[in-house]
Tab-separated table of C-alpha atoms in Angstrom:
chain	number	residue	atom	x	y	z
A	1	MET	CA	-36.581	-38.748	8.921
A	2	SER	CA	-32.917	-37.977	8.702
A	3	SER	CA	-30.863	-38.589	11.803
A	4	SER	CA	-28.327	-35.908	10.942
A	5	SER	CA	-30.502	-33.036	12.192
A	6	PRO	CA	-30.541	-32.491	15.991
A	7	PRO	CA	-33.829	-32.931	17.859
A	8	ALA	CA	-35.938	-29.823	18.405
A	9	THR	CA	-35.512	-29.658	22.163
A	10	GLY	CA	-34.319	-26.057	22.397
A	11	ARG	CA	-30.772	-27.146	23.298
A	12	ILE	CA	-27.639	-26.441	21.304
A	13	TYR	CA	-25.754	-29.519	20.098
A	14	ARG	CA	-22.144	-29.101	19.088
A	15	GLN	CA	-20.954	-31.148	16.139
A	16	VAL	CA	-17.282	-32.110	16.376
A	17	ASP	CA	-16.421	-33.128	12.841
A	18	GLU	CA	-12.691	-33.548	12.207
A	19	GLN	CA	-11.899	-32.051	15.588
A	20	GLN	CA	-10.257	-33.781	18.509
A	21	VAL	CA	-10.818	-32.858	22.125
A	22	ILE	CA	-9.230	-34.459	25.190
A	23	LEU	CA	-11.788	-35.706	27.709
A	24	ARG	CA	-10.523	-35.222	31.255
A	25	LEU	CA	-12.565	-37.112	33.873
A	26	PRO	CA	-12.194	-37.381	37.641
A	27	PRO	CA	-10.084	-40.425	38.710
A	28	ALA	CA	-13.019	-42.491	40.063
A	29	LEU	CA	-15.212	-41.781	37.063
A	30	ALA	CA	-12.360	-42.330	34.592
A	31	SER	CA	-11.604	-45.824	35.951
A	32	ARG	CA	-15.262	-46.910	35.596
A	33	VAL	CA	-15.510	-45.619	32.032
A	34	GLN	CA	-12.201	-47.242	31.106
A	35	LEU	CA	-13.368	-50.664	32.411
A	36	GLN	CA	-16.528	-50.530	30.346
A	37	LEU	CA	-14.625	-49.597	27.211
A	38	ASP	CA	-12.113	-52.402	27.776
A	39	ASP	CA	-14.920	-54.946	28.200
A	40	LYS	CA	-16.534	-53.860	24.957
A	41	LEU	CA	-13.227	-54.054	23.123
A	42	ALA	CA	-12.569	-57.504	24.548
A	43	SER	CA	-15.984	-58.748	23.406
A	44	GLY	CA	-15.052	-58.001	19.800
A	45	GLN	CA	-17.626	-55.381	18.959
A	46	GLN	CA	-17.088	-53.861	15.539
A	47	VAL	CA	-18.838	-50.564	16.382
A	48	LEU	CA	-17.846	-49.260	19.794
A	49	GLU	CA	-20.715	-47.583	21.564
A	50	LEU	CA	-19.702	-45.015	24.143
A	51	PRO	CA	-21.212	-45.461	27.599
A	52	TYR	CA	-21.594	-41.689	28.076
A	53	GLN	CA	-23.173	-38.716	26.327
A	54	ILE	CA	-21.934	-35.154	25.934
A	55	GLU	CA	-24.378	-32.305	25.438
A	56	PHE	CA	-23.073	-28.769	24.838
A	57	ILE	CA	-25.088	-25.910	26.311
A	58	ASP	CA	-22.966	-23.186	24.693
A	59	ASN	CA	-19.504	-22.876	23.195
A	60	ARG	CA	-17.795	-23.360	26.561
A	61	HIS	CA	-20.149	-25.324	28.844
A	62	ALA	CA	-21.490	-28.852	28.426
A	63	LEU	CA	-23.291	-31.660	30.306
A	64	PHE	CA	-21.624	-35.065	30.703
A	65	ARG	CA	-24.195	-37.861	31.229
A	66	TYR	CA	-23.071	-41.253	32.514
A	67	ASP	CA	-24.855	-44.044	34.390
A	68	GLY	CA	-27.986	-41.955	34.881
A	69	LYS	CA	-26.109	-39.028	36.394
A	70	THR	CA	-25.256	-35.633	34.968
A	71	TYR	CA	-21.950	-33.857	35.475
A	72	ALA	CA	-20.997	-30.297	34.542
A	73	ALA	CA	-18.158	-29.879	32.040
A	74	VAL	CA	-16.131	-26.921	30.762
A	75	LEU	CA	-14.239	-26.665	27.479
A	76	LEU	CA	-10.775	-25.215	28.183
A	77	ASP	CA	-7.946	-24.183	25.859
A	78	LEU	CA	-4.469	-25.650	26.126
A	79	PRO	CA	-1.534	-23.234	26.463
A	80	CYS	CA	0.197	-25.021	23.579
A	81	VAL	CA	-0.831	-27.199	20.654
A	82	VAL	CA	-0.595	-31.008	20.949
A	83	GLU	CA	-0.350	-33.208	17.869
A	84	SER	CA	-2.277	-36.469	17.638
A	85	SER	CA	-0.918	-39.296	15.506
A	86	THR	CA	-2.124	-42.665	14.178
A	87	LEU	CA	-0.092	-45.844	13.946
A	88	GLY	CA	0.107	-47.288	10.466
A	89	GLU	CA	0.614	-50.896	9.366
A	90	THR	CA	4.380	-50.409	9.037
A	91	LYS	CA	4.681	-49.153	12.628
A	92	LYS	CA	5.039	-45.570	11.497
A	93	LEU	CA	3.337	-42.627	13.124
A	94	TYR	CA	1.255	-40.349	10.948
A	95	LYS	CA	0.043	-37.011	12.155
A	96	ASN	CA	-3.707	-36.884	12.371
A	97	LEU	CA	-4.858	-33.547	13.828
A	98	ASP	CA	-3.867	-30.827	16.270
A	99	VAL	CA	-5.448	-30.925	19.724
A	100	HIS	CA	-5.822	-27.576	21.457
A	101	GLN	CA	-8.808	-28.040	23.810
A	102	VAL	CA	-9.706	-30.114	26.871
A	103	LEU	CA	-13.220	-30.962	28.070
A	104	GLN	CA	-12.871	-31.056	31.842
A	105	VAL	CA	-15.636	-32.808	33.794
A	106	GLU	CA	-16.363	-32.017	37.428
A	107	SER	CA	-16.444	-34.750	40.051
A	108	THR	CA	-19.777	-33.869	41.673
A	109	PRO	CA	-22.982	-34.722	39.783
A	110	ILE	CA	-25.697	-32.090	39.373
A	111	GLU	CA	-29.459	-32.334	38.909
A	112	GLU	CA	-29.834	-29.468	36.415
A	113	ALA	CA	-27.647	-27.179	34.375
A	114	VAL	CA	-25.900	-24.527	36.442
A	115	GLU	CA	-24.999	-21.176	34.939
A	116	LYS	CA	-21.234	-20.727	34.834
A	117	THR	CA	-19.446	-17.434	35.338
A	118	GLU	CA	-15.867	-18.316	34.361
A	119	THR	CA	-13.996	-15.711	32.348
A	120	ASP	CA	-10.616	-17.435	31.889
A	121	PHE	CA	-10.918	-20.565	29.767
A	122	CYS	CA	-7.201	-21.298	29.375
A	123	LEU	CA	-5.263	-23.925	31.319
A	124	GLU	CA	-2.029	-23.061	33.088
A	125	ASP	CA	-0.355	-26.409	32.275
A	126	GLY	CA	-0.161	-28.505	29.154
A	127	ILE	CA	-0.660	-32.260	28.746
A	128	THR	CA	2.966	-33.385	29.026
A	129	HIS	CA	5.411	-32.769	31.832
A	130	VAL	CA	7.615	-30.371	29.866
A	131	THR	CA	4.633	-28.113	29.147
A	132	LYS	CA	3.887	-27.509	32.826
A	133	GLY	CA	3.447	-23.796	33.418
A	134	ALA	CA	3.717	-23.081	29.688
A	135	LYS	CA	1.331	-20.168	29.903
A	136	THR	CA	3.480	-18.278	32.398
A	137	ARG	CA	6.869	-19.338	31.038
A	138	PHE	CA	6.420	-18.702	27.322
A	139	ARG	CA	4.011	-15.798	27.242
A	140	LYS	CA	4.665	-12.208	28.110
A	141	ASP	CA	2.772	-10.716	30.986
A	142	LEU	CA	0.437	-7.861	30.287
A	143	PRO	CA	1.990	-4.480	31.107
A	144	GLU	CA	0.812	-2.791	34.258
A	145	TYR	CA	0.203	0.476	32.428
A	146	SER	CA	-0.876	1.097	28.867
A	147	ALA	CA	1.390	2.708	26.292
A	148	GLU	CA	-0.800	5.837	26.171
A	149	ARG	CA	-0.525	6.359	29.919
A	150	VAL	CA	3.253	5.846	29.866
A	151	SER	CA	3.718	8.380	27.063
A	152	TYR	CA	1.474	10.864	28.895
A	153	VAL	CA	3.499	10.560	32.113
A	154	GLU	CA	6.773	10.885	30.185
A	155	GLY	CA	5.491	14.120	28.631
A	156	LEU	CA	4.594	15.489	32.060
A	157	MET	CA	8.035	14.607	33.439
A	158	LYS	CA	9.721	16.248	30.468
A	159	ASN	CA	7.754	19.459	31.002
A	160	VAL	CA	8.595	19.457	34.712
A	161	PHE	CA	12.328	19.006	34.024
A	162	GLU	CA	12.326	21.791	31.425
A	163	LEU	CA	10.544	24.132	33.847
A	164	LYS	CA	13.040	23.335	36.601
A	165	TYR	CA	15.936	23.955	34.208
A	166	ASN	CA	14.513	27.338	33.235
A	167	LEU	CA	14.035	28.350	36.865
A	168	VAL	CA	17.517	27.338	37.959
A	169	LYS	CA	19.569	28.002	34.845
A	170	GLY	CA	17.533	30.745	33.200
A	171	GLU	CA	16.820	34.340	34.087
A	172	SER	CA	17.531	34.026	37.801
A	173	ALA	CA	20.952	32.530	37.108
A	174	LYS	CA	21.742	35.284	34.596
A	175	LYS	CA	20.688	37.981	37.072
A	176	THR	CA	22.783	36.409	39.809
A	177	ASP	CA	25.873	36.189	37.573
A	178	ALA	CA	25.453	39.818	36.449
A	179	LEU	CA	25.064	40.980	40.057
A	180	MET	CA	28.216	39.130	41.132
A	181	GLU	CA	30.210	40.623	38.249
A	182	PHE	CA	28.944	44.129	39.108
A	183	LEU	CA	29.905	43.727	42.788
A	184	GLU	CA	33.358	42.426	41.871
A	185	GLU	CA	33.941	45.377	39.533
A	186	GLU	CA	32.824	47.848	42.240
A	187	GLU	CA	35.155	46.290	44.801
A	188	TRP	CA	38.032	46.384	42.333
A	189	GLU	CA	37.432	50.062	41.484
A	190	ASP	CA	37.232	51.020	45.167
A	191	ALA	CA	40.457	49.161	45.893
A	192	THR	CA	42.445	50.693	43.030
A	193	LYS	CA	41.136	54.292	43.335
A	194	GLU	CA	43.792	56.779	44.681
A	195	PRO	CA	42.955	60.006	46.535
A	196	THR	CA	43.493	63.178	44.461
A	197	THR	CA	44.687	66.631	45.488
A	198	GLY	CA	41.233	68.095	44.954
A	199	SER	CA	39.656	65.655	47.357
A	200	LEU	CA	42.432	66.354	49.893
A	201	GLU	CA	41.865	70.106	49.633
A	202	GLN	CA	38.141	69.605	50.141
A	203	GLU	CA	38.754	67.401	53.177
A	204	GLU	CA	41.230	69.935	54.634
A	205	SER	CA	38.850	72.830	54.125
A	206	GLN	CA	36.006	70.891	55.701
A	207	SER	CA	38.164	69.902	58.666
A	208	PHE	CA	39.344	73.527	59.069
A	209	GLN	CA	35.815	74.852	58.993
A	210	HIS	CA	34.613	72.331	61.574
A	211	SER	CA	37.686	72.687	63.833
A	212	PRO	CA	37.152	74.874	66.988
A	213	GLU	CA	40.267	77.032	66.298
A	214	GLY	CA	39.617	78.021	62.722
A	215	LYS	CA	35.806	78.038	62.871
A	216	VAL	CA	34.257	80.906	61.007
A	217	ASN	CA	30.566	81.417	61.680
A	218	THR	CA	29.320	82.621	58.324
A	219	GLU	CA	25.685	82.247	59.260
A	220	ASP	CA	25.649	85.484	61.302
A	221	SER	CA	28.257	87.367	59.246
A	222	PRO	CA	27.375	90.682	57.630
A	223	MET	CA	28.575	89.312	54.296
A	224	LYS	CA	25.832	86.706	54.297
A	225	MET	CA	23.341	89.349	55.230
A	226	THR	CA	24.408	91.485	52.299
A	227	GLN	CA	24.256	88.458	49.937
A	228	THR	CA	20.927	87.049	51.092
A	229	GLU	CA	19.027	90.142	52.069
A	230	ASP	CA	18.853	93.339	50.020
A	231	VAL	CA	18.909	95.830	52.927
A	232	PRO	CA	19.348	99.469	51.822
A	233	VAL	CA	22.277	101.276	53.488
A	234	ASN	CA	21.371	104.883	54.191
A	235	SER	CA	24.143	106.061	56.402
A	236	VAL	CA	27.872	106.280	55.672
A	237	PHE	CA	28.682	104.577	58.962
A	238	GLU	CA	26.773	101.475	58.002
A	239	GLN	CA	28.541	101.378	54.625
A	240	GLU	CA	31.977	101.529	56.237
A	241	LEU	CA	31.002	98.846	58.752
A	242	SER	CA	29.823	96.502	56.019
A	243	ALA	CA	33.015	97.099	53.994
A	244	LYS	CA	35.214	96.214	57.005
A	245	ALA	CA	33.177	93.087	57.648
A	246	PHE	CA	33.594	92.057	54.005
A	247	GLU	CA	37.382	92.549	54.215
A	248	ASN	CA	37.552	90.417	57.376
A	249	VAL	CA	35.632	87.590	55.696
A	250	GLU	CA	37.894	87.674	52.621
A	251	ALA	CA	40.979	87.619	54.835
A	252	ALA	CA	39.626	84.600	56.708
A	253	LYS	CA	39.027	82.760	53.412
A	254	VAL	CA	42.548	83.522	52.144
A	255	SER	CA	44.109	82.393	55.412
A	256	SER	CA	42.179	79.108	55.356
A	257	VAL	CA	43.295	78.411	51.776
A	258	ASN	CA	46.937	79.157	52.647
A	259	VAL	CA	46.824	76.909	55.678
A	260	SER	CA	45.363	74.039	53.647
A	261	GLU	CA	48.039	74.460	50.936
A	262	GLU	CA	50.832	74.463	53.514
A	263	ARG	CA	49.476	71.327	55.170
A	264	ILE	CA	49.196	69.598	51.783
A	265	LYS	CA	52.810	70.511	50.931
A	266	SER	CA	54.157	69.501	54.326
A	267	GLU	CA	52.293	66.183	54.563
A	268	PRO	CA	52.881	63.447	51.961
A	269	LEU	CA	50.046	62.188	49.860
A	270	LEU	CA	48.043	59.309	51.300
A	271	GLU	CA	48.936	56.048	49.699
A	272	ALA	CA	46.401	53.353	48.918
A	273	PRO	CA	46.487	50.463	51.340
A	274	GLN	CA	48.603	47.565	50.225
A	275	ASP	CA	45.840	45.079	50.938
A	276	ASN	CA	43.546	46.665	48.377
A	277	MET	CA	46.332	46.946	45.811
A	278	ASN	CA	47.169	43.278	46.224
A	279	SER	CA	43.538	42.110	46.060
A	280	PRO	CA	42.955	39.565	43.257
A	281	THR	CA	41.176	40.530	40.077
A	282	PRO	CA	37.990	38.772	38.896
A	283	PRO	CA	39.938	36.574	36.418
A	284	GLN	CA	42.279	35.569	39.224
A	285	LEU	CA	39.324	34.702	41.460
A	286	GLU	CA	37.837	32.586	38.686
A	287	GLN	CA	41.153	30.805	38.194
A	288	GLN	CA	41.369	30.110	41.920
A	289	LYS	CA	37.886	28.593	41.867
A	290	VAL	CA	38.846	26.342	38.955
A	291	LEU	CA	42.015	25.190	40.707
A	292	GLU	CA	40.111	24.477	43.908
A	293	ALA	CA	37.550	22.413	41.989
A	294	GLN	CA	40.363	20.452	40.318
A	295	ARG	CA	41.953	19.734	43.695
A	296	LYS	CA	38.651	18.483	45.088
A	297	ALA	CA	38.147	16.240	42.060
A	298	GLU	CA	41.657	14.790	42.381
A	299	ARG	CA	41.139	14.130	46.079
A	300	PHE	CA	37.788	12.449	45.437
A	301	LYS	CA	39.386	10.260	42.760
A	302	LEU	CA	42.189	9.211	45.103
A	303	GLU	CA	39.718	8.382	47.883
A	304	LYS	CA	37.599	6.242	45.563
A	305	SER	CA	40.699	4.426	44.300
A	306	MET	CA	41.732	3.697	47.888
A	307	GLU	CA	38.271	2.349	48.740
A	308	ALA	CA	38.289	0.074	45.689
A	309	GLN	CA	41.792	-1.156	46.501
A	310	GLN	CA	40.824	-1.907	50.108
A	311	SER	CA	37.803	-3.867	48.901
A	312	LYS	CA	39.998	-5.931	46.567
A	313	ILE	CA	42.422	-6.616	49.399
A	314	ARG	CA	39.626	-7.865	51.662
A	315	GLN	CA	38.327	-10.168	48.936
A	316	MET	CA	41.806	-11.530	48.295
A	317	GLU	CA	42.334	-12.209	52.005
A	318	GLU	CA	39.080	-14.164	52.144
A	319	LYS	CA	40.123	-16.230	49.120
A	320	ILE	CA	43.527	-16.958	50.651
A	321	ARG	CA	41.895	-18.282	53.819
A	322	ASP	CA	39.797	-20.719	51.763
A	323	VAL	CA	42.702	-22.026	49.629
A	324	SER	CA	44.439	-25.193	50.822
A	325	ASN	CA	46.989	-25.577	48.006
A	326	ARG	CA	50.330	-24.270	49.234
A	327	ALA	CA	51.732	-23.132	45.865
A	328	LEU	CA	48.524	-21.377	44.889
A	329	LYS	CA	48.328	-19.762	48.300
A	330	GLN	CA	51.896	-18.448	47.913
A	331	ARG	CA	51.140	-16.867	44.524
A	332	MET	CA	47.985	-15.295	45.891
A	333	GLN	CA	49.983	-13.918	48.841
A	334	GLN	CA	52.443	-12.279	46.440
A	335	HIS	CA	49.563	-10.699	44.590
A	336	LEU	CA	48.188	-9.474	47.918
A	337	ASP	CA	51.550	-7.863	48.748
A	338	ASP	CA	51.490	-6.010	45.430
A	339	MET	CA	47.998	-4.768	46.194
A	340	ASN	CA	49.135	-3.501	49.617
A	341	GLN	CA	52.012	-1.633	47.971
A	342	GLU	CA	49.580	-0.005	45.571
A	343	LEU	CA	47.391	1.020	48.517
A	344	ALA	CA	50.408	2.565	50.273
A	345	ARG	CA	51.270	4.497	47.109
A	346	LEU	CA	47.731	5.878	46.950
A	347	ARG	CA	47.942	6.980	50.584
A	348	GLU	CA	51.214	8.808	49.936
A	349	ALA	CA	49.680	10.540	46.932
A	350	LEU	CA	46.705	11.634	49.039
A	351	GLU	CA	48.954	13.032	51.791
A	352	LYS	CA	51.037	14.891	49.225
A	353	HIS	CA	47.895	16.328	47.674
A	354	ASP	CA	46.676	17.565	51.067
A	355	LYS	CA	50.012	19.250	51.798
A	356	GLU	CA	50.026	21.039	48.432
A	357	SER	CA	46.451	22.229	48.898
A	358	HIS	CA	47.251	23.753	52.328
A	359	MET	CA	50.294	25.650	51.041
């Protein structure tokens, strides 16, 4: 029978041809195994027999048998590749293979194989000291959110911003601007409109009709009766009476018109109030708004410059307190004086700006 085929025991044996794996044992177990190997090497054995056996259950789990006891083992991946070398006859190192796995044995023996539930089979640290924490230092962390979710959220935010822009800067803003322009034009027309002679005559006639002296009650007058009601006049006396009443009404109308004309001639025309004539036009209002915005921006700029200068002065004062060299301290003091002068200049500019804005 050939010894190359594994025994039919139902177990999976892993053949490690031209592969190197680091065997990591617990300290107590490693010292015992190392002593046995040293004794066999010292005895001069040509073929070194290992005092332990390794049996793989699957690709990641194995059983380590030594001195009649069984230990559980796990095959772990290194975070970085380690090269193994051989020493030649001329004391030169020759690369043999790359090592990228470690078979780690547990310290407590077990009686039977235990099912393992590990999901992460990669070590955090490498073999050497410089590769400690190589997995976390040289590999990028997985993003918290996937690229699809990020793009979806960005699309939602873009839609929200566009909707907000349309609500604020769209139709409502246009309607508001048009309403403001219409109101400004109405105010300007009312301010610049002058009273005419026709309107004065109408006002005078209305005031004369409603005044107690010149009041003419046309509701009960015979003229209105003749205009509104078609009453037949049979007698001559009634005809004469209606004719006299008509003449009296016409005379009253003529007298009221003459009185209104005399009052218009005697009194000067009403002049438009000076306040309305001097009211600013819409372009002037817009220019005033622009100038006011420019003044606010200049004031804000001066205030920020003063704050920055004061911060620099405080930092320079702290540095001067820490300096012990006399010459260096003197130069720094001169620089501090220049900074104080600049701060005073900014204050003067701010005061001047405030005075001009209040004028």
